[in-house]
mmCIF file of N, CA and C in Angstrom:
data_model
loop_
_atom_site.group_PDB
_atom_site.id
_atom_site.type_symbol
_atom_site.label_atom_id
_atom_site.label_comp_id
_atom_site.label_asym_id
_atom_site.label_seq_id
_atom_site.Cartn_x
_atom_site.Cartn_y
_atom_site.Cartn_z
ATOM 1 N N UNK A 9 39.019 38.981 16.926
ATOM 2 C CA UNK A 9 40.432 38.910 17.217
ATOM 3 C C UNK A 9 41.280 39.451 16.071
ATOM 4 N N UNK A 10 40.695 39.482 14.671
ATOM 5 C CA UNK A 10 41.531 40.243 14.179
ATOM 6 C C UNK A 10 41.964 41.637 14.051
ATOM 7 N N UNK A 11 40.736 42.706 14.892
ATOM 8 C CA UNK A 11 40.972 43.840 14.626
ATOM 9 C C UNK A 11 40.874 45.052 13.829
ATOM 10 N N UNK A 12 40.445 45.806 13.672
ATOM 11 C CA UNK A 12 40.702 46.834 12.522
ATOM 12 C C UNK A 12 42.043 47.096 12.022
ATOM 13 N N UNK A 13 41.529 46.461 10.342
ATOM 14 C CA UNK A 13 42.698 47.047 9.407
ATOM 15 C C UNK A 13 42.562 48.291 8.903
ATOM 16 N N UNK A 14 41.837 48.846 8.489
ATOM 17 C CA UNK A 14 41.658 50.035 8.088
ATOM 18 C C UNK A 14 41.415 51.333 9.389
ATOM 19 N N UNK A 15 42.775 51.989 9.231
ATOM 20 C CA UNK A 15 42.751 52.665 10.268
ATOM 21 C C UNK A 15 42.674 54.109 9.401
ATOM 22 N N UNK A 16 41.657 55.104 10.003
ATOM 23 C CA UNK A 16 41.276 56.471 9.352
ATOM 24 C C UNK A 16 41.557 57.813 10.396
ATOM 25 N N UNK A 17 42.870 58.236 10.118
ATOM 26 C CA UNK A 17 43.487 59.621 11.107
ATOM 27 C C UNK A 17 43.531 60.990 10.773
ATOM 28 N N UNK A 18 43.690 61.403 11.388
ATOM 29 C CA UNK A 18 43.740 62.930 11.029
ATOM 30 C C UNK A 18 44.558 63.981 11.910
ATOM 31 N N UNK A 19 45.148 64.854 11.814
ATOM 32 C CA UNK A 19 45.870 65.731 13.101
ATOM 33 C C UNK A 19 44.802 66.668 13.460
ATOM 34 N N UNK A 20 43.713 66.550 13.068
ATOM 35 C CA UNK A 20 43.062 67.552 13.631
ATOM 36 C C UNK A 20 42.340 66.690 14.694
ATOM 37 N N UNK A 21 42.098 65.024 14.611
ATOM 38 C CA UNK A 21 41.748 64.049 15.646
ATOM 39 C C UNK A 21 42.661 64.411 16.995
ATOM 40 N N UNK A 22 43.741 64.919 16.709
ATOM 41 C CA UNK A 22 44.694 65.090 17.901
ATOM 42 C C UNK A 22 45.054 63.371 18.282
ATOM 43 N N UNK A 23 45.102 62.794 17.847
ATOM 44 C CA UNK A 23 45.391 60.909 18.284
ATOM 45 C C UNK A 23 46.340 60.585 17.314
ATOM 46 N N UNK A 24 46.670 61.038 16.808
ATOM 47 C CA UNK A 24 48.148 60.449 15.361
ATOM 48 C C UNK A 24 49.408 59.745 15.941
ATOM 49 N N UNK A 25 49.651 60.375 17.420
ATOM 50 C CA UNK A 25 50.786 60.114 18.470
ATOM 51 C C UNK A 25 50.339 58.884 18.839
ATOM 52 N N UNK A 26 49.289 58.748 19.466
ATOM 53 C CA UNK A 26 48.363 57.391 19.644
ATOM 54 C C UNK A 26 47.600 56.292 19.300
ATOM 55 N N UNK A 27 47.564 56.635 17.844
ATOM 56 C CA UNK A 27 47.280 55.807 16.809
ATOM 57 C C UNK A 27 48.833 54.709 16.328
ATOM 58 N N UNK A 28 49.695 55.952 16.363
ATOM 59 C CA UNK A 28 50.858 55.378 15.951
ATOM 60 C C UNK A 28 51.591 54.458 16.672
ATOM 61 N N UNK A 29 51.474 54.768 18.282
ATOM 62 C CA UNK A 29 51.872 53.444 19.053
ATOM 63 C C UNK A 29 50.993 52.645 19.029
ATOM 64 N N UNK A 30 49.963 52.381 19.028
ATOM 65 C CA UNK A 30 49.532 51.532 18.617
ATOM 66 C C UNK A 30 49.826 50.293 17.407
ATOM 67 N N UNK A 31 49.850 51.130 16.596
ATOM 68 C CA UNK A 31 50.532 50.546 14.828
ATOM 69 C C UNK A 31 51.741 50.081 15.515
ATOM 70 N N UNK A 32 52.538 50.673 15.894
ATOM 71 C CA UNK A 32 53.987 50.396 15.850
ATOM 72 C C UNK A 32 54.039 48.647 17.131
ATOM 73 N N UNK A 33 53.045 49.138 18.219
ATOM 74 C CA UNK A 33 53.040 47.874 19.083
ATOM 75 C C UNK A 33 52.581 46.557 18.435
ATOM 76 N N UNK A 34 51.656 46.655 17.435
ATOM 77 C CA UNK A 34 51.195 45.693 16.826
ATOM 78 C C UNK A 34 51.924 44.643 15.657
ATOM 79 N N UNK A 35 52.919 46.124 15.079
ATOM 80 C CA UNK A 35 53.765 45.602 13.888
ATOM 81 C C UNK A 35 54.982 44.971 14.641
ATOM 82 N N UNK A 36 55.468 45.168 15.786
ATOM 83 C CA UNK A 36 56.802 45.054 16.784
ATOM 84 C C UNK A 36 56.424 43.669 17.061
ATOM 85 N N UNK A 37 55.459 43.138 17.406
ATOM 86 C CA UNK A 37 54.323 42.367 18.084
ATOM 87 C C UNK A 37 54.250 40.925 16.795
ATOM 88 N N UNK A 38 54.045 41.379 15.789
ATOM 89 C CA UNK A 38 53.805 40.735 14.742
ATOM 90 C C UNK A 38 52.489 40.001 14.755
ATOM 91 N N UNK A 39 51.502 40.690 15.027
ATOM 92 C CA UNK A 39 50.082 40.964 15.122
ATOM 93 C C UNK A 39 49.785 40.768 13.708
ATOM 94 N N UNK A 40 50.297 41.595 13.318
ATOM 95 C CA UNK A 40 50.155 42.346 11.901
ATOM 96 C C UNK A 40 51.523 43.003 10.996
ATOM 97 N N UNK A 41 51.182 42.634 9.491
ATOM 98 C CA UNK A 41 52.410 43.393 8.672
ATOM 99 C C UNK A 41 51.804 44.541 8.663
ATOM 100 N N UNK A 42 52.669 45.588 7.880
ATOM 101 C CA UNK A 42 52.486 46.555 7.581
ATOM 102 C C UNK A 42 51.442 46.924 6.542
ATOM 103 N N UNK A 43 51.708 45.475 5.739
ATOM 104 C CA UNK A 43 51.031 45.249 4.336
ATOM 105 C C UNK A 43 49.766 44.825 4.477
ATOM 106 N N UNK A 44 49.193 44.571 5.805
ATOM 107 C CA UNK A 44 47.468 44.084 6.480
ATOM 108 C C UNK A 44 46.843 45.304 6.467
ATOM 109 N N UNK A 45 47.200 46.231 6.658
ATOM 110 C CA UNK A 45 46.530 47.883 7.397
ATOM 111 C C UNK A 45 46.827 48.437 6.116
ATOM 112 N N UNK A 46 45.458 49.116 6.059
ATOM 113 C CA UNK A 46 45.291 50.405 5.025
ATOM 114 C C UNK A 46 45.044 51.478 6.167
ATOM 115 N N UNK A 47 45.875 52.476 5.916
ATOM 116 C CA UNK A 47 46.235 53.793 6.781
ATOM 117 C C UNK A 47 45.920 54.699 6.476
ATOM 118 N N UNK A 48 45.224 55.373 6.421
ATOM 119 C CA UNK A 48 44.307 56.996 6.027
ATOM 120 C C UNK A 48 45.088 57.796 6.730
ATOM 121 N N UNK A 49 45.158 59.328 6.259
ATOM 122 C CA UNK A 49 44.796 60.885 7.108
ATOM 123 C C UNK A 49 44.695 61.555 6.469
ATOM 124 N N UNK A 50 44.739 62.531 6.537
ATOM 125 C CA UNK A 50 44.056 63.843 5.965
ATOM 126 C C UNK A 50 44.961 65.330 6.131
ATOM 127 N N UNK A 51 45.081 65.821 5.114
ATOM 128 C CA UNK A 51 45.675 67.319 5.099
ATOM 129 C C UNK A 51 45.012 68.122 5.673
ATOM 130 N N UNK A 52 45.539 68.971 6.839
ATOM 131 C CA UNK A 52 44.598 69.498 7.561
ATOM 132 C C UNK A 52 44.896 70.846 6.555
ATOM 133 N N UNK A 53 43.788 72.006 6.998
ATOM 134 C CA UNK A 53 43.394 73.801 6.349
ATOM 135 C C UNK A 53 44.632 73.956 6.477
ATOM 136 N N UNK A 54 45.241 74.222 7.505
ATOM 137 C CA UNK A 54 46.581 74.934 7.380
ATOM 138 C C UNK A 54 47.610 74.999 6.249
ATOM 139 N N UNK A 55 47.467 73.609 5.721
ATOM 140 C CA UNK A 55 48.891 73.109 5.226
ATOM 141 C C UNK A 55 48.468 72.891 3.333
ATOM 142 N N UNK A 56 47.533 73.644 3.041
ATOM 143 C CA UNK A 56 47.156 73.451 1.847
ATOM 144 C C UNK A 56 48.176 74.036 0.792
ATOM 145 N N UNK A 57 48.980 74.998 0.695
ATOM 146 C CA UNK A 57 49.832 75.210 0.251
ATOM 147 C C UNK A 57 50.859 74.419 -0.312
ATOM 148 N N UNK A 58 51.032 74.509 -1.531
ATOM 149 C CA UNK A 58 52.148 73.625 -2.057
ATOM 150 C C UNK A 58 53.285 73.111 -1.519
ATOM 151 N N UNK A 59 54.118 74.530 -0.508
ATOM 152 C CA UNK A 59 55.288 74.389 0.213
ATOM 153 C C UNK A 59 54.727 74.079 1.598
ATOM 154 N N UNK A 60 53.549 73.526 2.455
ATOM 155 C CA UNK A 60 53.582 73.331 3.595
ATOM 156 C C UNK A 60 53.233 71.939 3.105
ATOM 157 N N UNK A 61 53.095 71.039 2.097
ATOM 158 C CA UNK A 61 52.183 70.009 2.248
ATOM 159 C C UNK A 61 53.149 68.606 2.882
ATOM 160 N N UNK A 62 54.344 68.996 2.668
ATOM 161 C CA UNK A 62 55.734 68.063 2.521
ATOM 162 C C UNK A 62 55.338 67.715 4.062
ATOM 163 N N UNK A 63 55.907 69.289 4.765
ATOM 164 C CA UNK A 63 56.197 69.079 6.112
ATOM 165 C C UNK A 63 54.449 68.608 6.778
ATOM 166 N N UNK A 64 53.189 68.593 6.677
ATOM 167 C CA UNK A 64 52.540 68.397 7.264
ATOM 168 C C UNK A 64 52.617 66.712 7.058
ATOM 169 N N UNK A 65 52.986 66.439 5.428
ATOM 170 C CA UNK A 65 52.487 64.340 5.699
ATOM 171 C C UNK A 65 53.494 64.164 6.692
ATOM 172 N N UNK A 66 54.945 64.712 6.560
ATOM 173 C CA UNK A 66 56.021 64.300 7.582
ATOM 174 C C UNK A 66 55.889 63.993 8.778
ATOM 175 N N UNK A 67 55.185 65.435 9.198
ATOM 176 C CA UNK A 67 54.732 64.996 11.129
ATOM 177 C C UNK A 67 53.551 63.848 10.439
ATOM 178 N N UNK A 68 52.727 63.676 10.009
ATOM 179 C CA UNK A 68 51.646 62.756 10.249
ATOM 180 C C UNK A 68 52.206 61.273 10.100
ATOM 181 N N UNK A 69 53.236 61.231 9.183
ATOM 182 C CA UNK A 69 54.131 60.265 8.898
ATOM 183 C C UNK A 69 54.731 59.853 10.304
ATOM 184 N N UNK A 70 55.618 60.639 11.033
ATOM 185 C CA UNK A 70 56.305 60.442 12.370
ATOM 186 C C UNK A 70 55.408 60.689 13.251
ATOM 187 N N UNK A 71 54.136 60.787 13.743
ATOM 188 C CA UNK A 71 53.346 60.859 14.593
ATOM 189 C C UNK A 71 52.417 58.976 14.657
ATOM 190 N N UNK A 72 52.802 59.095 13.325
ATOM 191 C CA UNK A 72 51.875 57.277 12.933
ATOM 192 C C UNK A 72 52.663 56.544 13.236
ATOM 193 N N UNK A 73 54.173 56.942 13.352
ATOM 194 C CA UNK A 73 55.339 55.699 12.879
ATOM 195 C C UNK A 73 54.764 54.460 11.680
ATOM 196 N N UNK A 74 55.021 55.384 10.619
ATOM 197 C CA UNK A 74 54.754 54.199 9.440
ATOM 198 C C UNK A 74 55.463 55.361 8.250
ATOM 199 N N UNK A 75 55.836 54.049 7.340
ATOM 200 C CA UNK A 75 56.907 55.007 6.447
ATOM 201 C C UNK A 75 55.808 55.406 5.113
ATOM 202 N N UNK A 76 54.757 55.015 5.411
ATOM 203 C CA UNK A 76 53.904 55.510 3.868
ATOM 204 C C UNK A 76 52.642 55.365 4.636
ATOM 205 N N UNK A 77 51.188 55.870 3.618
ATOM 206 C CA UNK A 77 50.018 56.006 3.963
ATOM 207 C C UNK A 77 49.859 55.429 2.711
ATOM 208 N N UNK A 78 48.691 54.694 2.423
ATOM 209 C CA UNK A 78 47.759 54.304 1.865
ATOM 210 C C UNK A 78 46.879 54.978 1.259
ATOM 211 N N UNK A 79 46.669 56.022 1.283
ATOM 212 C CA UNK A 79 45.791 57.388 1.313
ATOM 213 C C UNK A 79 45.989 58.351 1.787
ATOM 214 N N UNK A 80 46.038 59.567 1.247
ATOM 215 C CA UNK A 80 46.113 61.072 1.863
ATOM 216 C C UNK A 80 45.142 61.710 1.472
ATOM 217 N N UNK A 81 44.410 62.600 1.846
ATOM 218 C CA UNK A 81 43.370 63.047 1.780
ATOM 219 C C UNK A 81 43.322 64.733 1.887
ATOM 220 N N UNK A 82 42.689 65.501 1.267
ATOM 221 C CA UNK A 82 42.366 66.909 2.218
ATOM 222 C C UNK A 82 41.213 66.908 2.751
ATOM 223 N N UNK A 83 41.472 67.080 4.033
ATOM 224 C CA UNK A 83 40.564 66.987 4.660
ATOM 225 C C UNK A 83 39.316 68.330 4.628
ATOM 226 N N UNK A 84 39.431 69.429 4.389
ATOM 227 C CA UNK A 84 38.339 70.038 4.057
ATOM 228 C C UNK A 84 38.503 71.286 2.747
ATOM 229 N N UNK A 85 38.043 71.486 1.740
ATOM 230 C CA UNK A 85 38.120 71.912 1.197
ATOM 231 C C UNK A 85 38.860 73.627 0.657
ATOM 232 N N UNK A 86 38.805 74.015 2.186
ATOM 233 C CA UNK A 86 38.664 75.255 2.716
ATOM 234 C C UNK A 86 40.322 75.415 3.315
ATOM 235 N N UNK A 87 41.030 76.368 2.582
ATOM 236 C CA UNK A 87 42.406 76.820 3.610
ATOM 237 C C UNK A 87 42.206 77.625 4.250
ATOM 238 N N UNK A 88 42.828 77.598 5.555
ATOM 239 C CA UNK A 88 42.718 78.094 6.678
ATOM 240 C C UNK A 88 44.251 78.811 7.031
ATOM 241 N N UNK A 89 44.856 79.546 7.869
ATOM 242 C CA UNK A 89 45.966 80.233 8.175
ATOM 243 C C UNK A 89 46.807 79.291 8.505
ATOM 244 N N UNK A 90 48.091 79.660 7.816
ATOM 245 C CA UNK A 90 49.553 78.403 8.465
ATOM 246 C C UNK A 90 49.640 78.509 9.362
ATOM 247 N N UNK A 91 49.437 77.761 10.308
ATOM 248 C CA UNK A 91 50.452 77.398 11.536
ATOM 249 C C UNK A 91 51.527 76.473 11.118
ATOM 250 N N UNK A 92 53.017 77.393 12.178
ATOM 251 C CA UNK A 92 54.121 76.735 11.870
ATOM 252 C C UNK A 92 54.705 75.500 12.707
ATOM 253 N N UNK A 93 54.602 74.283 12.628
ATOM 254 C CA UNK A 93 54.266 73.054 13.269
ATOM 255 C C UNK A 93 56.301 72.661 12.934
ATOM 256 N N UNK A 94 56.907 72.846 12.390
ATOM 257 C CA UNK A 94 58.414 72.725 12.470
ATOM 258 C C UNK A 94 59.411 72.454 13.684
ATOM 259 N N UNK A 95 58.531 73.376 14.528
ATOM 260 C CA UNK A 95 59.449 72.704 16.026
ATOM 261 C C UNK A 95 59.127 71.258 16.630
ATOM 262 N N UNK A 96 57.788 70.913 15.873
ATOM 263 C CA UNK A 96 56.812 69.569 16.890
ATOM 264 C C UNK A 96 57.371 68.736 15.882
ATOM 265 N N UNK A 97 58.310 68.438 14.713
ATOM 266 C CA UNK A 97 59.157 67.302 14.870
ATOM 267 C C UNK A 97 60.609 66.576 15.179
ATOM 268 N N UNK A 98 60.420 65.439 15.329
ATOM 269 C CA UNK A 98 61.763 64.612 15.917
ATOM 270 C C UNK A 98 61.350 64.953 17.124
ATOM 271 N N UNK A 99 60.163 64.745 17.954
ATOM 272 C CA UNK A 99 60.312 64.925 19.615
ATOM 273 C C UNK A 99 59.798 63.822 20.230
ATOM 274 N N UNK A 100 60.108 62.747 19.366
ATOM 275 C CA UNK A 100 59.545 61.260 19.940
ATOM 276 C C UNK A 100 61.121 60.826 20.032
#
């Protein structure tokens, strides 16, 4: 009954939107503080760049609904080509 606190995401999981209602139903709920859950994700290839790194925690930030992570991570060592992800926020 208590659940997983340690929750581990990623945008390349494609579930960040769904992870996050989740979080958000639970914290609304008072299930759980904010301060129970350790929150992972990961910098995806794209966004390895100094000037993309802002806007990628942002969406992962507003995709989780939670105002901080616990951990950020890169997720693979390897940069990969920008995609420009700028229009996919504020559409919740």
């Amino acid at each position: 009954s208590i659940g997983y606190r340690r929750i581990d995401c990623a945008p390349v999981y494609m579930n960040e939107d769904a992870v996050g209602d989740g979080i958000h139903a639970a914290l609304q709920t008072k299930q759980v503080q904010r301060n129970d859950l350790f929150v992972v994700s990961k910098l995806a290839s794209p966004f390895h760049k100094p000037e993309h790194v802002q806007l990628a925690l942002q969406k992962t930030l507003q995709d989780l609904r939670v105002d901080y992570l616990d951990l950020y991570l890169i997720h693979w060592p390897a940069a990969f080509d920008y995609v420009d992800i700028s229009n996919e926020m504020n559409h919740r």
